[in-house]
Every structure is written in structure tokens, then in C-alpha cells.
PDB file of C-alpha atoms in Angstrom:
ATOM      1  CA  GLY A   1       0.000   0.000   0.000  1.00  0.00           C
ATOM      2  CA  ASP A   2       0.866   3.661  -0.026  1.00  0.00           C
ATOM      3  CA  SER A   3       3.478   4.765   2.494  1.00  0.00           C
ATOM      4  CA  VAL A   4       5.655   7.690   3.527  1.00  0.00           C
ATOM      5  CA  THR A   5       9.205   7.404   4.828  1.00  0.00           C
ATOM      6  CA  GLN A   6      11.052  10.249   6.447  1.00  0.00           C
ATOM      7  CA  MET A   7      14.428  10.548   8.069  1.00  0.00           C
ATOM      8  CA  GLU A   8      14.792   9.619  11.686  1.00  0.00           C
ATOM      9  CA  GLY A   9      15.458  12.301  14.225  1.00  0.00           C
ATOM     10  CA  PRO A  10      16.258  14.040  16.279  1.00  0.00           C
ATOM     11  CA  VAL A  11      17.915  16.652  14.134  1.00  0.00           C
ATOM     12  CA  THR A  12      19.889  19.160  16.190  1.00  0.00           C
ATOM     13  CA  LEU A  13      21.037  22.379  14.542  1.00  0.00           C
ATOM     14  CA  SER A  14      22.431  25.705  15.564  1.00  0.00           C
ATOM     15  CA  GLU A  15      20.449  28.833  14.805  1.00  0.00           C
ATOM     16  CA  GLU A  16      20.865  30.045  11.206  1.00  0.00           C
ATOM     17  CA  ALA A  17      21.967  26.599   9.984  1.00  0.00           C
ATOM     18  CA  PHE A  18      20.537  25.010   6.824  1.00  0.00           C
ATOM     19  CA  LEU A  19      17.845  22.396   7.309  1.00  0.00           C
ATOM     20  CA  THR A  20      16.946  19.380   5.187  1.00  0.00           C
ATOM     21  CA  ILE A  21      14.485  16.707   6.257  1.00  0.00           C
ATOM     22  CA  ASN A  22      14.177  13.910   3.725  1.00  0.00           C
ATOM     23  CA  CYS A  23      10.843  12.406   2.755  1.00  0.00           C
ATOM     24  CA  THR A  24      10.018   9.766   0.151  1.00  0.00           C
ATOM     25  CA  TYR A  25       6.691   8.203  -0.714  1.00  0.00           C
ATOM     26  CA  THR A  26       5.257   5.183  -2.439  1.00  0.00           C
ATOM     27  CA  ALA A  27       1.910   5.426  -4.134  1.00  0.00           C
ATOM     28  CA  THR A  28      -0.046   3.697  -6.842  1.00  0.00           C
ATOM     29  CA  GLY A  29      -1.372   6.971  -8.190  1.00  0.00           C
ATOM     30  CA  TYR A  30      -0.421  10.632  -7.937  1.00  0.00           C
ATOM     31  CA  PRO A  31      -0.961  11.758  -4.375  1.00  0.00           C
ATOM     32  CA  SER A  32      -0.833  15.257  -3.002  1.00  0.00           C
ATOM     33  CA  LEU A  33       2.025  15.780  -0.558  1.00  0.00           C
ATOM     34  CA  PHE A  34       2.126  17.765   2.655  1.00  0.00           C
ATOM     35  CA  TRP A  35       4.395  18.854   5.453  1.00  0.00           C
ATOM     36  CA  TYR A  36       2.754  19.323   8.834  1.00  0.00           C
ATOM     37  CA  VAL A  37       4.379  20.701  11.992  1.00  0.00           C
ATOM     38  CA  GLN A  38       3.506  19.855  15.582  1.00  0.00           C
ATOM     39  CA  TYR A  39       4.578  22.083  18.460  1.00  0.00           C
ATOM     40  CA  PRO A  40       4.648  20.651  22.003  1.00  0.00           C
ATOM     41  CA  GLY A  41       1.172  20.033  23.367  1.00  0.00           C
ATOM     42  CA  GLU A  42      -0.501  21.044  20.132  1.00  0.00           C
ATOM     43  CA  GLY A  43      -2.209  19.444  17.173  1.00  0.00           C
ATOM     44  CA  LEU A  44      -0.789  19.486  13.673  1.00  0.00           C
ATOM     45  CA  GLN A  45      -0.584  22.586  11.502  1.00  0.00           C
ATOM     46  CA  LEU A  46      -0.169  22.525   7.753  1.00  0.00           C
ATOM     47  CA  LEU A  47       3.212  23.986   6.810  1.00  0.00           C
ATOM     48  CA  LEU A  48       3.070  23.573   3.036  1.00  0.00           C
ATOM     49  CA  LYS A  49       1.725  21.339   0.300  1.00  0.00           C
ATOM     50  CA  ALA A  50       2.133  20.373  -3.353  1.00  0.00           C
ATOM     51  CA  THR A  51      -0.524  18.729  -5.451  1.00  0.00           C
ATOM     52  CA  LYS A  52       1.332  17.662  -8.590  1.00  0.00           C
ATOM     53  CA  ALA A  53       4.785  16.847  -9.911  1.00  0.00           C
ATOM     54  CA  ASP A  54       7.304  19.723  -9.962  1.00  0.00           C
ATOM     55  CA  ASP A  55       5.078  21.873  -7.738  1.00  0.00           C
ATOM     56  CA  LYS A  56       6.977  23.736  -5.040  1.00  0.00           C
ATOM     57  CA  GLY A  57       5.252  24.421  -1.754  1.00  0.00           C
ATOM     58  CA  SER A  58       6.588  27.212   0.430  1.00  0.00           C
ATOM     59  CA  ASN A  59       5.716  28.926   3.682  1.00  0.00           C
ATOM     60  CA  LYS A  60       7.586  30.785   6.451  1.00  0.00           C
ATOM     61  CA  GLY A  61      10.920  30.208   4.702  1.00  0.00           C
ATOM     62  CA  PHE A  62      10.344  26.460   4.323  1.00  0.00           C
ATOM     63  CA  GLU A  63      10.231  24.880   0.867  1.00  0.00           C
ATOM     64  CA  ALA A  64       9.631  21.452  -0.626  1.00  0.00           C
ATOM     65  CA  THR A  65       9.430  20.330  -4.254  1.00  0.00           C
ATOM     66  CA  TYR A  66       7.323  17.392  -5.451  1.00  0.00           C
ATOM     67  CA  ARG A  67       9.757  15.177  -7.368  1.00  0.00           C
ATOM     68  CA  LYS A  68       7.946  12.394  -9.162  1.00  0.00           C
ATOM     69  CA  GLU A  69      11.117  10.878 -10.651  1.00  0.00           C
ATOM     70  CA  THR A  70      12.625  10.324  -7.198  1.00  0.00           C
ATOM     71  CA  THR A  71       9.273  10.057  -5.350  1.00  0.00           C
ATOM     72  CA  SER A  72      10.532  12.628  -2.881  1.00  0.00           C
ATOM     73  CA  PHE A  73       9.305  15.743  -1.086  1.00  0.00           C
ATOM     74  CA  HIS A  74      12.257  16.941   0.985  1.00  0.00           C
ATOM     75  CA  LEU A  75      11.745  19.857   3.374  1.00  0.00           C
ATOM     76  CA  GLU A  76      14.358  22.644   3.365  1.00  0.00           C
ATOM     77  CA  LYS A  77      14.944  25.932   5.099  1.00  0.00           C
ATOM     78  CA  GLY A  78      17.930  28.158   4.558  1.00  0.00           C
ATOM     79  CA  SER A  79      18.286  29.550   8.075  1.00  0.00           C
ATOM     80  CA  VAL A  80      16.499  27.946  11.018  1.00  0.00           C
ATOM     81  CA  GLN A  81      15.446  29.735  14.179  1.00  0.00           C
ATOM     82  CA  VAL A  82      14.941  28.508  17.722  1.00  0.00           C
ATOM     83  CA  SER A  83      11.203  28.950  17.180  1.00  0.00           C
ATOM     84  CA  ASP A  84      11.319  26.284  14.424  1.00  0.00           C
ATOM     85  CA  SER A  85      11.938  23.594  17.046  1.00  0.00           C
ATOM     86  CA  ALA A  86       9.076  21.129  16.638  1.00  0.00           C
ATOM     87  CA  VAL A  87       8.184  17.759  15.140  1.00  0.00           C
ATOM     88  CA  TYR A  88       7.767  17.741  11.355  1.00  0.00           C
ATOM     89  CA  PHE A  89       5.579  15.209   9.559  1.00  0.00           C
ATOM     90  CA  CYS A  90       5.566  14.416   5.875  1.00  0.00           C
ATOM     91  CA  ALA A  91       2.222  13.108   4.601  1.00  0.00           C
ATOM     92  CA  SER A  92       0.502  12.002   1.434  1.00  0.00           C
ATOM     93  CA  ASN A  93      -3.143  12.071   0.556  1.00  0.00           C
ATOM     94  CA  ASP A  94      -4.459   8.635  -0.238  1.00  0.00           C
ATOM     95  CA  TYR A  95      -5.246   8.799  -3.929  1.00  0.00           C
ATOM     96  CA  GLY A  96      -8.379   7.025  -4.964  1.00  0.00           C
ATOM     97  CA  GLY A  97     -11.337   9.277  -4.871  1.00  0.00           C
ATOM     98  CA  ALA A  98     -12.933  11.764  -2.547  1.00  0.00           C
ATOM     99  CA  THR A  99     -11.164  11.014   0.692  1.00  0.00           C
ATOM    100  CA  ASN A 100      -9.178  13.084   3.130  1.00  0.00           C
ATOM    101  CA  LYS A 101      -7.202  10.138   4.487  1.00  0.00           C
ATOM    102  CA  LEU A 102      -3.610  11.191   5.170  1.00  0.00           C
ATOM    103  CA  ILE A 103      -0.708   8.764   5.383  1.00  0.00           C
ATOM    104  CA  PHE A 104       2.001  10.120   7.668  1.00  0.00           C
ATOM    105  CA  GLY A 105       5.686   9.506   8.049  1.00  0.00           C
ATOM    106  CA  THR A 106       7.043   8.812  11.512  1.00  0.00           C
ATOM    107  CA  GLY A 107       7.907  12.435  12.212  1.00  0.00           C
ATOM    108  CA  THR A 108      11.263  14.153  12.667  1.00  0.00           C
ATOM    109  CA  LEU A 109      12.052  16.088  15.806  1.00  0.00           C
ATOM    110  CA  LEU A 110      13.978  19.269  15.087  1.00  0.00           C
ATOM    111  CA  ALA A 111      15.823  20.984  17.925  1.00  0.00           C
ATOM    112  CA  VAL A 112      17.421  24.353  17.162  1.00  0.00           C
ATOM    113  CA  GLN A 113      19.935  25.665  19.648  1.00  0.00           C
ATOM    114  CA  PRO A 114      20.734  29.373  20.051  1.00  0.00           C
TER     115      PRO A 114
ATOM    116  CA  LYS B   1     -13.338  31.657  12.572  1.00  0.00           C
ATOM    117  CA  ALA B   2     -13.132  29.124  15.383  1.00  0.00           C
ATOM    118  CA  GLY B   3     -10.792  26.196  14.866  1.00  0.00           C
ATOM    119  CA  VAL B   4     -11.389  22.515  15.421  1.00  0.00           C
ATOM    120  CA  THR B   5     -12.421  21.876  19.009  1.00  0.00           C
ATOM    121  CA  GLN B   6     -11.867  18.578  20.737  1.00  0.00           C
ATOM    122  CA  THR B   7     -13.242  17.702  24.143  1.00  0.00           C
ATOM    123  CA  PRO B   8     -12.150  16.704  26.629  1.00  0.00           C
ATOM    124  CA  ARG B   9      -8.435  17.536  26.408  1.00  0.00           C
ATOM    125  CA  TYR B  10      -7.425  14.875  28.901  1.00  0.00           C
ATOM    126  CA  LEU B  11      -9.014  11.640  30.043  1.00  0.00           C
ATOM    127  CA  ILE B  12      -7.994   8.867  32.402  1.00  0.00           C
ATOM    128  CA  LYS B  13      -9.918   5.612  32.137  1.00  0.00           C
ATOM    129  CA  THR B  14      -9.610   2.117  33.524  1.00  0.00           C
ATOM    130  CA  ARG B  15      -9.094  -0.996  31.428  1.00  0.00           C
ATOM    131  CA  GLY B  16     -12.382  -2.461  30.290  1.00  0.00           C
ATOM    132  CA  GLN B  17     -14.260   0.832  30.377  1.00  0.00           C
ATOM    133  CA  GLN B  18     -15.498   2.679  27.349  1.00  0.00           C
ATOM    134  CA  VAL B  19     -14.882   6.274  26.313  1.00  0.00           C
ATOM    135  CA  THR B  20     -16.412   8.837  23.964  1.00  0.00           C
ATOM    136  CA  LEU B  21     -14.425  11.684  22.455  1.00  0.00           C
ATOM    137  CA  SER B  22     -15.972  14.680  20.753  1.00  0.00           C
ATOM    138  CA  CYS B  23     -14.895  16.849  17.848  1.00  0.00           C
ATOM    139  CA  SER B  24     -16.486  20.063  16.572  1.00  0.00           C
ATOM    140  CA  PRO B  25     -15.168  20.919  13.102  1.00  0.00           C
ATOM    141  CA  ILE B  26     -14.654  24.342  11.625  1.00  0.00           C
ATOM    142  CA  SER B  27     -17.957  25.858  10.594  1.00  0.00           C
ATOM    143  CA  GLY B  28     -18.858  24.790   7.071  1.00  0.00           C
ATOM    144  CA  HIS B  29     -16.521  21.801   7.017  1.00  0.00           C
ATOM    145  CA  ARG B  30     -18.300  18.577   6.202  1.00  0.00           C
ATOM    146  CA  SER B  31     -15.444  16.091   6.485  1.00  0.00           C
ATOM    147  CA  VAL B  32     -14.101  14.908   9.832  1.00  0.00           C
ATOM    148  CA  SER B  33     -11.234  12.440  10.202  1.00  0.00           C
ATOM    149  CA  TRP B  34      -9.794  10.821  13.314  1.00  0.00           C
ATOM    150  CA  TYR B  35      -6.191   9.789  13.956  1.00  0.00           C
ATOM    151  CA  GLN B  36      -4.423   7.972  16.764  1.00  0.00           C
ATOM    152  CA  GLN B  37      -0.944   9.184  17.689  1.00  0.00           C
ATOM    153  CA  THR B  38       1.397   7.032  19.759  1.00  0.00           C
ATOM    154  CA  PRO B  39       5.182   7.081  20.207  1.00  0.00           C
ATOM    155  CA  GLY B  40       5.495   3.562  18.801  1.00  0.00           C
ATOM    156  CA  GLN B  41       3.102   3.659  15.840  1.00  0.00           C
ATOM    157  CA  GLY B  42       3.090   7.349  15.007  1.00  0.00           C
ATOM    158  CA  LEU B  43      -0.004   8.836  13.389  1.00  0.00           C
ATOM    159  CA  GLN B  44      -2.524   6.299  12.194  1.00  0.00           C
ATOM    160  CA  PHE B  45      -5.795   6.949  10.419  1.00  0.00           C
ATOM    161  CA  LEU B  46      -8.879   5.686  12.205  1.00  0.00           C
ATOM    162  CA  PHE B  47     -11.809   6.774  10.034  1.00  0.00           C
ATOM    163  CA  GLU B  48     -13.350   9.622   8.091  1.00  0.00           C
ATOM    164  CA  TYR B  49     -16.915  10.868   8.056  1.00  0.00           C
ATOM    165  CA  PHE B  50     -18.521  13.022   5.418  1.00  0.00           C
ATOM    166  CA  SER B  51     -22.129  14.166   5.584  1.00  0.00           C
ATOM    167  CA  GLU B  52     -22.888  11.672   8.359  1.00  0.00           C
ATOM    168  CA  THR B  53     -21.502   8.714   6.405  1.00  0.00           C
ATOM    169  CA  GLN B  54     -18.287   6.861   7.059  1.00  0.00           C
ATOM    170  CA  ARG B  55     -16.401   6.952   3.793  1.00  0.00           C
ATOM    171  CA  ASN B  56     -13.038   5.534   4.808  1.00  0.00           C
ATOM    172  CA  LYS B  57     -11.761   3.356   7.616  1.00  0.00           C
ATOM    173  CA  GLY B  58      -8.313   2.410   8.870  1.00  0.00           C
ATOM    174  CA  ASN B  59      -7.078  -0.897  10.245  1.00  0.00           C
ATOM    175  CA  PHE B  60      -8.390  -0.750  13.776  1.00  0.00           C
ATOM    176  CA  PRO B  61     -10.490  -3.322  15.634  1.00  0.00           C
ATOM    177  CA  GLY B  62     -14.231  -2.976  15.881  1.00  0.00           C
ATOM    178  CA  ARG B  63     -13.889  -1.570  19.404  1.00  0.00           C
ATOM    179  CA  PHE B  64     -13.177   1.730  17.701  1.00  0.00           C
ATOM    180  CA  SER B  65     -16.250   3.348  16.226  1.00  0.00           C
ATOM    181  CA  GLY B  66     -17.477   6.766  15.312  1.00  0.00           C
ATOM    182  CA  ARG B  67     -20.344   8.783  14.035  1.00  0.00           C
ATOM    183  CA  GLN B  68     -21.141  12.192  12.628  1.00  0.00           C
ATOM    184  CA  PHE B  69     -24.178  14.303  13.305  1.00  0.00           C
ATOM    185  CA  SER B  70     -26.140  16.512  10.943  1.00  0.00           C
ATOM    186  CA  ASN B  71     -24.223  19.595  12.169  1.00  0.00           C
ATOM    187  CA  SER B  72     -20.949  17.818  11.219  1.00  0.00           C
ATOM    188  CA  ARG B  73     -19.870  17.329  14.816  1.00  0.00           C
ATOM    189  CA  SER B  74     -18.326  13.929  15.307  1.00  0.00           C
ATOM    190  CA  GLU B  75     -17.773  11.518  18.132  1.00  0.00           C
ATOM    191  CA  MET B  76     -15.555   8.491  18.393  1.00  0.00           C
ATOM    192  CA  ASN B  77     -16.064   5.702  20.868  1.00  0.00           C
ATOM    193  CA  VAL B  78     -13.669   3.104  22.145  1.00  0.00           C
ATOM    194  CA  SER B  79     -15.162   0.176  24.022  1.00  0.00           C
ATOM    195  CA  THR B  80     -13.443  -2.321  26.309  1.00  0.00           C
ATOM    196  CA  LEU B  81     -10.383  -0.137  26.708  1.00  0.00           C
ATOM    197  CA  GLU B  82      -6.930  -1.709  26.674  1.00  0.00           C
ATOM    198  CA  LEU B  83      -3.662  -0.277  27.963  1.00  0.00           C
ATOM    199  CA  GLY B  84      -2.468   0.024  24.369  1.00  0.00           C
ATOM    200  CA  ASP B  85      -5.277   2.451  23.596  1.00  0.00           C
ATOM    201  CA  SER B  86      -3.429   5.128  25.534  1.00  0.00           C
ATOM    202  CA  ALA B  87      -2.681   7.770  22.924  1.00  0.00           C
ATOM    203  CA  LEU B  88      -3.324  11.250  21.656  1.00  0.00           C
ATOM    204  CA  TYR B  89      -6.464  11.200  19.509  1.00  0.00           C
ATOM    205  CA  LEU B  90      -6.557  13.903  16.875  1.00  0.00           C
ATOM    206  CA  CYS B  91      -9.508  15.086  14.893  1.00  0.00           C
ATOM    207  CA  ALA B  92      -9.163  16.919  11.579  1.00  0.00           C
ATOM    208  CA  SER B  93     -11.781  18.723   9.540  1.00  0.00           C
ATOM    209  CA  SER B  94     -11.809  19.669   5.866  1.00  0.00           C
ATOM    210  CA  PRO B  95     -14.226  21.644   3.704  1.00  0.00           C
ATOM    211  CA  GLN B  96     -15.074  18.798   1.416  1.00  0.00           C
ATOM    212  CA  GLY B  97     -12.588  16.265   0.298  1.00  0.00           C
ATOM    213  CA  GLY B  98     -10.249  14.921  -2.273  1.00  0.00           C
ATOM    214  CA  SER B  99      -6.596  15.032  -2.978  1.00  0.00           C
ATOM    215  CA  GLY B 100      -4.910  18.293  -2.066  1.00  0.00           C
ATOM    216  CA  THR B 101      -7.482  19.451   0.439  1.00  0.00           C
ATOM    217  CA  GLU B 102      -5.973  20.864   3.616  1.00  0.00           C
ATOM    218  CA  ALA B 103      -6.903  19.169   6.872  1.00  0.00           C
ATOM    219  CA  PHE B 104      -7.229  21.363   9.967  1.00  0.00           C
ATOM    220  CA  PHE B 105      -6.367  19.612  13.204  1.00  0.00           C
ATOM    221  CA  GLY B 106      -7.626  20.071  16.721  1.00  0.00           C
ATOM    222  CA  GLN B 107      -5.341  20.004  19.751  1.00  0.00           C
ATOM    223  CA  GLY B 108      -6.272  16.429  20.508  1.00  0.00           C
ATOM    224  CA  THR B 109      -7.587  14.415  23.408  1.00  0.00           C
ATOM    225  CA  ARG B 110      -4.944  12.716  25.529  1.00  0.00           C
ATOM    226  CA  LEU B 111      -6.370   9.362  26.670  1.00  0.00           C
ATOM    227  CA  THR B 112      -4.589   7.416  29.385  1.00  0.00           C
ATOM    228  CA  VAL B 113      -5.778   3.902  30.185  1.00  0.00           C
ATOM    229  CA  VAL B 114      -4.701   2.522  33.553  1.00  0.00           C
TER     230      VAL B 114
END
């Protein structure tokens, strides 16, 4: 079945460092792809999304490009801040009709140190 | 616009009991999905309701059930609680459905089974 694989954490960076969190997916069709972020004690918030190949999603300095040839949707940010510390989830929308089912990766904890 | 509201935020139950969790979606949203989040299994899809009908279901035992009311509010029920049911239960609402639609998450209900 469809699945999402993302790099294990935790990822520890110094402020202003470059961030990459890898995400790959398997799917029988052409899913939409998402990055969600979860701050301590909170639910998930959508960070960005892409709905078709070569689309680039971006928000708050984060970017990710939907690469069909490598089935990837890696999250990047040029200069992280302490406030970016959170758990990041890559997700795909289960292709196959009108459904909102999301398939999530295991999550990557990002810790940014001042 | 009010966000997704889940009640209660915290619950402690005893093995063998049953529990009902509630979710009020964003006004106008007709789709409500439920997810279970645990450290070991991550985020797993439970089920989705749209216009009072269950239109997708994850791989959970029949002890897990749900329903949606005409005002789109949803409840999920877990009967005969087991220790392994301890988790954060997240509800997400969406305007309609289909690939690419953003899901808006509530803060979750933290269930502890003792």
C-alpha cells in the first residue's frame, strides 16, 4: 500500500543553519504531498503542500518540491530559528477518490539551539 | 473563525471501560477524520466521516467506532479499553474532500488507560 518514509530524528542544529528533512513516498497513483508541523502540546498545523509533480510548496521560509522521478518531497529551510523547534511530519493524501485520508511519516524532531 | 475543538483535552480511564471523544469541526466543514498518535506507531488513520456517512476506515479493531451528526460534529467511541489504547487522539476537519485538500487539526484528546 501507499506509504511515507522520512528521516529519523532528532535533528539538532544551531540557529541560522541550513535544514533538510528527507521524505520519500510510495503510491499507486499521484498523491498530493504535505508537510505538517507539531509544536509541544498542540495538534498538527499545515506547513506547506504540493498537489502535482514539480510543484513547489513554500511557507515561512520552508520549501519542498514534489519530485515524481525520485518520489521525494524533501523539506528545506535556509536559516532555522529557535522557534522552528518542533516535530515535522511528511504526509501524502491517499489517492483514490474523494477522501481526506492522510498517510504520515514517523515524524522528525527538530531541535534548534541558540 | 473558530478552529477545530476537541473535548475533553485529557481523560484517564480504567481498562475495560469505554470512552467517547468529541470533535467540533470548523464551521462549514463537512469532512471529519480521526487519527491515533502514539510514540510507537506514530499517526494512524482511524476513520473519516462526510455528511454523516463513514467513507473511509483504517485498520483498527471494531472496538473503535465513530459517528457524525447533521451539524458535522463527530464523536468516536472506544469500548473495552486496553492499555495500548493510551494515545493522543486527533480530529481533523476539511471543507469537502479529495486530494490536495488541507486538513485542519484540533489540539487532541490525551487518553490514558490505567
